Every structure is written in C-alpha cells, then in structure tokens.
Amino acid sequence: MRRAAIAGFALIALAFPAAAQSTADLDARVAGAQRAAGALSTQLGGQLRHALNTVGPVGAIEVCRSVAANIAYTISLETGWKVTRVGTRVRDPIIGMPDAFEQKVLLDFARRLDEGQNPDTLLHAEVVEEPQGRYFRFMKGLPTAEPCLTCHGSALRDDVRAALAQSYPHDRATGYRAGELRGAVSVKQKIE
C-alpha cells in the first residue's frame, strides 16, 4: 500500500500499476469529489434555509425528505459517481445508512472532532478494493450547525416532533449538540 498527501489530507491508495493511477489522476479525483460534496452541501443548505425562512421547520422537513435525495441524484447523474449523505444516527434507514467503509470514516471524523480538529478539515479519500472492483472513496464530514438543531437537536417543538414521526417512523437522527458530527457527504467512484 502507498500513502500520499493530497489536497492537505491523507490519501490511502492500494498498489496499482503506476500508469493506471497517477498522482495527477488521484488529485483530479479528490478535486472532483470535493466539488460534488460541496455542491450537495451548498444546494441543500440553500434550499433548507429558504424553507426554514418561508414555511418554517415543519415545511423544511419535506425539503430534507424529497429535495435532498433529488439533489444527490442529479449530482450523481452529472458526475457518474454515487453522491449521497450518510448519518451517524440515521433518519431514514433506506437512504442514509452508512456502509462499513463509511462507518469507519465516521468514527474517525468523530474522534478528530473530539480532539479539537477544525470541522472544515474532516476529509477522507481512499482507494479501496471491494468485491465489485476498485473504488475511489471520498467523505466530507457534516458537523451539526445551530440551524440543524431545529430538527436534529434534543429540544424539538411538538409540531416538528410530530412531523418527523409521520415522515420518518424509524428516525434516530435527533439529540445532537451543536458541533457534534451528524454525518458526511460520501462520494464513490468506480476505477476502471
């Protein structure tokens, strides 16, 4: 296995033929994954802020429920990669459950946050061998911001709690504190 520092964080790459996986190729993958993760966070954040200001927290739940998945799907179609959000405690087990790789990285992100690391540096990139082949995996941590506590905190309004129970009967994504790791944007790219 070889390790290289890419874009200010550790990239772990399995041994490849040098021509098949150059440092420039890995740099390009990291940059593309960062753009995709940033696009998801920016677009969803904008939609949620708008909904909170116009229709309130109960209305914003619908944005998270339907619009978030559509944004991730659109970015995935545009890039050809799987772009999604995963959680440390999952609101919708059908679309937010982290796989084994993502669980490992989420635990590392939580540890790094606990050690006082800047939340903006919660990035991880790695080339992994999976049963279906080699994949470039990238994750960007999502710490809980103050506005997130409206629907993810401990002291939820009764109408918010009722709307969450109706939309997400298996919801476990509450009880967070500001600054606590809530999840990550995950990008998965097949390496041909």
mmCIF file of C-alpha atoms in Angstrom:
data_model
loop_
_atom_site.group_PDB
_atom_site.id
_atom_site.type_symbol
_atom_site.label_atom_id
_atom_site.label_comp_id
_atom_site.label_asym_id
_atom_site.label_seq_id
_atom_site.Cartn_x
_atom_site.Cartn_y
_atom_site.Cartn_z
ATOM 1 C CA MET A 1 0.000 0.000 0.000
ATOM 2 C CA ARG A 2 1.235 3.520 -0.691
ATOM 3 C CA ARG A 3 0.194 6.729 1.009
ATOM 4 C CA ALA A 4 0.335 10.221 -0.399
ATOM 5 C CA ALA A 5 -0.691 13.590 0.960
ATOM 6 C CA ILE A 6 -3.273 15.042 -1.405
ATOM 7 C CA ALA A 7 -5.014 18.398 -1.007
ATOM 8 C CA GLY A 8 -3.997 18.715 2.634
ATOM 9 C CA PHE A 9 -5.156 15.316 3.908
ATOM 10 C CA ALA A 10 -4.087 11.721 3.761
ATOM 11 C CA LEU A 11 -4.999 9.681 0.709
ATOM 12 C CA ILE A 12 -4.550 5.972 1.079
ATOM 13 C CA ALA A 13 -4.097 4.165 -2.220
ATOM 14 C CA LEU A 14 -3.686 0.476 -2.837
ATOM 15 C CA ALA A 15 -0.802 -0.571 -5.040
ATOM 16 C CA PHE A 16 -1.619 -0.008 -8.731
ATOM 17 C CA PRO A 17 0.344 -0.075 -11.919
ATOM 18 C CA ALA A 18 1.810 3.440 -11.992
ATOM 19 C CA ALA A 19 0.269 4.265 -15.373
ATOM 20 C CA ALA A 20 -3.212 3.272 -14.197
ATOM 21 C CA GLN A 21 -3.321 5.551 -11.189
ATOM 22 C CA SER A 22 -1.029 8.559 -11.283
ATOM 23 C CA THR A 23 -0.835 11.189 -8.581
ATOM 24 C CA ALA A 24 -2.383 13.628 -11.059
ATOM 25 C CA ASP A 25 -5.322 11.254 -11.545
ATOM 26 C CA LEU A 26 -5.790 10.958 -7.780
ATOM 27 C CA ASP A 27 -5.546 14.749 -7.412
ATOM 28 C CA ALA A 28 -8.254 15.129 -10.071
ATOM 29 C CA ARG A 29 -10.488 12.586 -8.319
ATOM 30 C CA VAL A 30 -10.090 14.365 -4.971
ATOM 31 C CA ALA A 31 -10.850 17.749 -6.533
ATOM 32 C CA GLY A 32 -13.896 16.390 -8.337
ATOM 33 C CA ALA A 33 -15.188 14.663 -5.217
ATOM 34 C CA GLN A 34 -14.714 17.853 -3.191
ATOM 35 C CA ARG A 35 -16.709 19.789 -5.802
ATOM 36 C CA ALA A 36 -19.511 17.198 -5.782
ATOM 37 C CA ALA A 37 -19.666 17.122 -1.960
ATOM 38 C CA GLY A 38 -19.591 20.920 -1.851
ATOM 39 C CA ALA A 39 -22.359 21.174 -4.437
ATOM 40 C CA LEU A 40 -24.603 18.854 -2.422
ATOM 41 C CA SER A 41 -23.969 20.749 0.814
ATOM 42 C CA THR A 42 -24.391 24.181 -0.787
ATOM 43 C CA GLN A 43 -27.545 23.376 -2.750
ATOM 44 C CA LEU A 44 -29.233 21.538 0.108
ATOM 45 C CA GLY A 45 -28.214 24.189 2.630
ATOM 46 C CA GLY A 46 -29.690 26.916 0.447
ATOM 47 C CA GLN A 47 -32.954 25.019 -0.008
ATOM 48 C CA LEU A 48 -33.227 24.325 3.733
ATOM 49 C CA ARG A 49 -32.502 27.960 4.725
ATOM 50 C CA HIS A 50 -35.128 29.136 2.254
ATOM 51 C CA ALA A 51 -37.694 26.629 3.569
ATOM 52 C CA LEU A 52 -36.978 27.495 7.214
ATOM 53 C CA ASN A 53 -37.499 31.190 6.427
ATOM 54 C CA THR A 54 -40.620 30.765 4.291
ATOM 55 C CA VAL A 55 -42.529 27.704 5.524
ATOM 56 C CA GLY A 56 -40.869 27.027 8.880
ATOM 57 C CA PRO A 57 -39.342 23.870 10.320
ATOM 58 C CA VAL A 58 -42.258 21.540 9.571
ATOM 59 C CA GLY A 59 -42.180 22.582 5.916
ATOM 60 C CA ALA A 60 -38.393 22.243 5.834
ATOM 61 C CA ILE A 61 -38.729 18.565 6.759
ATOM 62 C CA GLU A 62 -40.237 17.946 3.322
ATOM 63 C CA VAL A 63 -37.218 19.633 1.709
ATOM 64 C CA CYS A 64 -34.899 17.270 3.537
ATOM 65 C CA ARG A 65 -37.113 14.297 2.719
ATOM 66 C CA SER A 66 -37.516 14.827 -1.018
ATOM 67 C CA VAL A 67 -35.310 17.646 -2.289
ATOM 68 C CA ALA A 68 -32.096 16.327 -0.691
ATOM 69 C CA ALA A 69 -32.400 12.992 -2.474
ATOM 70 C CA ASN A 70 -33.135 14.756 -5.787
ATOM 71 C CA ILE A 71 -30.072 16.998 -5.426
ATOM 72 C CA ALA A 72 -27.839 13.993 -4.664
ATOM 73 C CA TYR A 73 -29.364 12.067 -7.591
ATOM 74 C CA THR A 74 -28.810 14.976 -10.005
ATOM 75 C CA ILE A 75 -25.176 15.410 -8.939
ATOM 76 C CA SER A 76 -24.669 11.658 -9.267
ATOM 77 C CA LEU A 77 -26.074 11.731 -12.813
ATOM 78 C CA GLU A 78 -23.912 14.722 -13.749
ATOM 79 C CA THR A 79 -20.700 13.178 -12.410
ATOM 80 C CA GLY A 80 -21.310 9.472 -12.973
ATOM 81 C CA TRP A 81 -20.436 8.855 -9.301
ATOM 82 C CA LYS A 82 -22.570 7.860 -6.345
ATOM 83 C CA VAL A 83 -23.032 11.002 -4.235
ATOM 84 C CA THR A 84 -25.043 10.675 -1.046
ATOM 85 C CA ARG A 85 -25.338 11.663 2.612
ATOM 86 C CA VAL A 86 -24.876 9.198 5.447
ATOM 87 C CA GLY A 87 -25.520 9.713 9.136
ATOM 88 C CA THR A 88 -24.092 8.751 12.480
ATOM 89 C CA ARG A 89 -27.700 8.265 13.594
ATOM 90 C CA VAL A 90 -29.973 7.681 10.649
ATOM 91 C CA ARG A 91 -33.256 9.425 9.958
ATOM 92 C CA ASP A 92 -34.224 7.214 7.003
ATOM 93 C CA PRO A 93 -32.572 3.762 7.081
ATOM 94 C CA ILE A 94 -33.327 3.231 3.390
ATOM 95 C CA ILE A 95 -31.134 6.075 2.152
ATOM 96 C CA GLY A 96 -28.879 7.222 4.994
ATOM 97 C CA MET A 97 -27.306 4.067 6.378
ATOM 98 C CA PRO A 98 -23.507 4.110 6.116
ATOM 99 C CA ASP A 99 -21.740 1.057 4.721
ATOM 100 C CA ALA A 100 -18.755 -0.488 6.557
ATOM 101 C CA PHE A 101 -16.259 1.900 4.937
ATOM 102 C CA GLU A 102 -18.387 4.937 5.782
ATOM 103 C CA GLN A 103 -18.898 3.769 9.371
ATOM 104 C CA LYS A 104 -15.120 3.511 9.840
ATOM 105 C CA VAL A 105 -14.561 7.011 8.468
ATOM 106 C CA LEU A 106 -17.427 8.490 10.531
ATOM 107 C CA LEU A 107 -15.828 7.077 13.690
ATOM 108 C CA ASP A 108 -12.513 8.657 12.673
ATOM 109 C CA PHE A 109 -14.221 12.007 11.989
ATOM 110 C CA ALA A 110 -15.927 11.920 15.409
ATOM 111 C CA ARG A 111 -12.593 11.186 17.093
ATOM 112 C CA ARG A 112 -10.903 14.030 15.210
ATOM 113 C CA LEU A 113 -13.669 16.459 16.213
ATOM 114 C CA ASP A 114 -13.380 15.340 19.848
ATOM 115 C CA GLU A 115 -9.657 16.091 19.661
ATOM 116 C CA GLY A 116 -10.476 19.666 18.612
ATOM 117 C CA GLN A 117 -9.771 19.407 14.894
ATOM 118 C CA ASN A 118 -11.336 22.085 12.711
ATOM 119 C CA PRO A 119 -14.601 20.680 11.238
ATOM 120 C CA ASP A 120 -13.632 22.032 7.796
ATOM 121 C CA THR A 121 -10.728 19.558 7.712
ATOM 122 C CA LEU A 122 -12.913 16.459 8.123
ATOM 123 C CA LEU A 123 -11.996 14.981 4.747
ATOM 124 C CA HIS A 124 -11.003 11.462 3.826
ATOM 125 C CA ALA A 125 -10.044 9.931 0.477
ATOM 126 C CA GLU A 126 -9.034 6.363 -0.157
ATOM 127 C CA VAL A 127 -8.829 3.846 -2.979
ATOM 128 C CA VAL A 128 -10.342 0.580 -1.792
ATOM 129 C CA GLU A 129 -10.725 -2.917 -3.150
ATOM 130 C CA GLU A 130 -14.306 -4.143 -2.899
ATOM 131 C CA PRO A 131 -15.904 -7.358 -4.205
ATOM 132 C CA GLN A 132 -17.135 -5.445 -7.291
ATOM 133 C CA GLY A 133 -13.719 -3.899 -8.033
ATOM 134 C CA ARG A 134 -11.610 -0.871 -7.132
ATOM 135 C CA TYR A 135 -13.281 2.333 -5.992
ATOM 136 C CA PHE A 136 -12.159 5.799 -5.082
ATOM 137 C CA ARG A 137 -13.999 6.736 -1.874
ATOM 138 C CA PHE A 138 -14.253 10.273 -0.525
ATOM 139 C CA MET A 139 -16.051 11.647 2.507
ATOM 140 C CA LYS A 140 -16.575 15.149 3.869
ATOM 141 C CA GLY A 141 -17.799 15.432 7.457
ATOM 142 C CA LEU A 142 -21.021 17.253 8.346
ATOM 143 C CA PRO A 143 -20.878 18.738 11.831
ATOM 144 C CA THR A 144 -24.183 19.850 13.349
ATOM 145 C CA ALA A 145 -24.733 23.591 12.896
ATOM 146 C CA GLU A 146 -27.137 25.618 15.060
ATOM 147 C CA PRO A 147 -29.962 25.661 12.445
ATOM 148 C CA CYS A 148 -29.764 21.838 12.218
ATOM 149 C CA LEU A 149 -30.822 21.584 15.864
ATOM 150 C CA THR A 150 -34.337 22.660 14.867
ATOM 151 C CA CYS A 151 -34.945 19.129 13.559
ATOM 152 C CA HIS A 152 -31.903 17.225 14.867
ATOM 153 C CA GLY A 153 -31.499 18.579 18.406
ATOM 154 C CA SER A 154 -32.877 17.435 21.759
ATOM 155 C CA ALA A 155 -35.470 20.140 22.432
ATOM 156 C CA LEU A 156 -37.756 19.761 19.406
ATOM 157 C CA ARG A 157 -41.028 21.634 19.077
ATOM 158 C CA ASP A 158 -44.097 19.394 19.337
ATOM 159 C CA ASP A 159 -45.150 20.072 15.727
ATOM 160 C CA VAL A 160 -41.635 19.228 14.494
ATOM 161 C CA ARG A 161 -41.557 16.015 16.550
ATOM 162 C CA ALA A 162 -44.974 15.002 15.138
ATOM 163 C CA ALA A 163 -43.956 15.782 11.543
ATOM 164 C CA LEU A 164 -40.735 13.793 11.934
ATOM 165 C CA ALA A 165 -42.655 10.833 13.378
ATOM 166 C CA GLN A 166 -45.027 10.912 10.418
ATOM 167 C CA SER A 167 -42.338 11.303 7.725
ATOM 168 C CA TYR A 168 -39.678 9.147 9.374
ATOM 169 C CA PRO A 169 -41.185 6.440 11.593
ATOM 170 C CA HIS A 170 -37.723 4.947 12.270
ATOM 171 C CA ASP A 171 -35.978 8.281 12.941
ATOM 172 C CA ARG A 172 -32.900 8.144 15.156
ATOM 173 C CA ALA A 173 -31.318 11.414 13.981
ATOM 174 C CA THR A 174 -32.192 13.605 16.970
ATOM 175 C CA GLY A 175 -30.429 14.508 20.191
ATOM 176 C CA TYR A 176 -27.427 16.152 18.532
ATOM 177 C CA ARG A 177 -25.494 19.063 20.027
ATOM 178 C CA ALA A 178 -24.049 21.963 18.037
ATOM 179 C CA GLY A 179 -20.668 20.955 16.630
ATOM 180 C CA GLU A 180 -21.268 17.219 17.016
ATOM 181 C CA LEU A 181 -20.667 15.068 13.934
ATOM 182 C CA ARG A 182 -24.036 14.358 12.315
ATOM 183 C CA GLY A 183 -22.819 12.563 9.221
ATOM 184 C CA ALA A 184 -20.941 13.038 5.973
ATOM 185 C CA VAL A 185 -21.287 13.514 2.264
ATOM 186 C CA SER A 186 -19.982 10.345 0.639
ATOM 187 C CA VAL A 187 -18.699 10.052 -2.939
ATOM 188 C CA LYS A 188 -17.934 6.706 -4.560
ATOM 189 C CA GLN A 189 -16.255 6.411 -7.954
ATOM 190 C CA LYS A 190 -15.531 3.173 -9.817
ATOM 191 C CA ILE A 191 -11.932 2.919 -11.014
ATOM 192 C CA GLU A 192 -11.859 1.246 -14.417
#
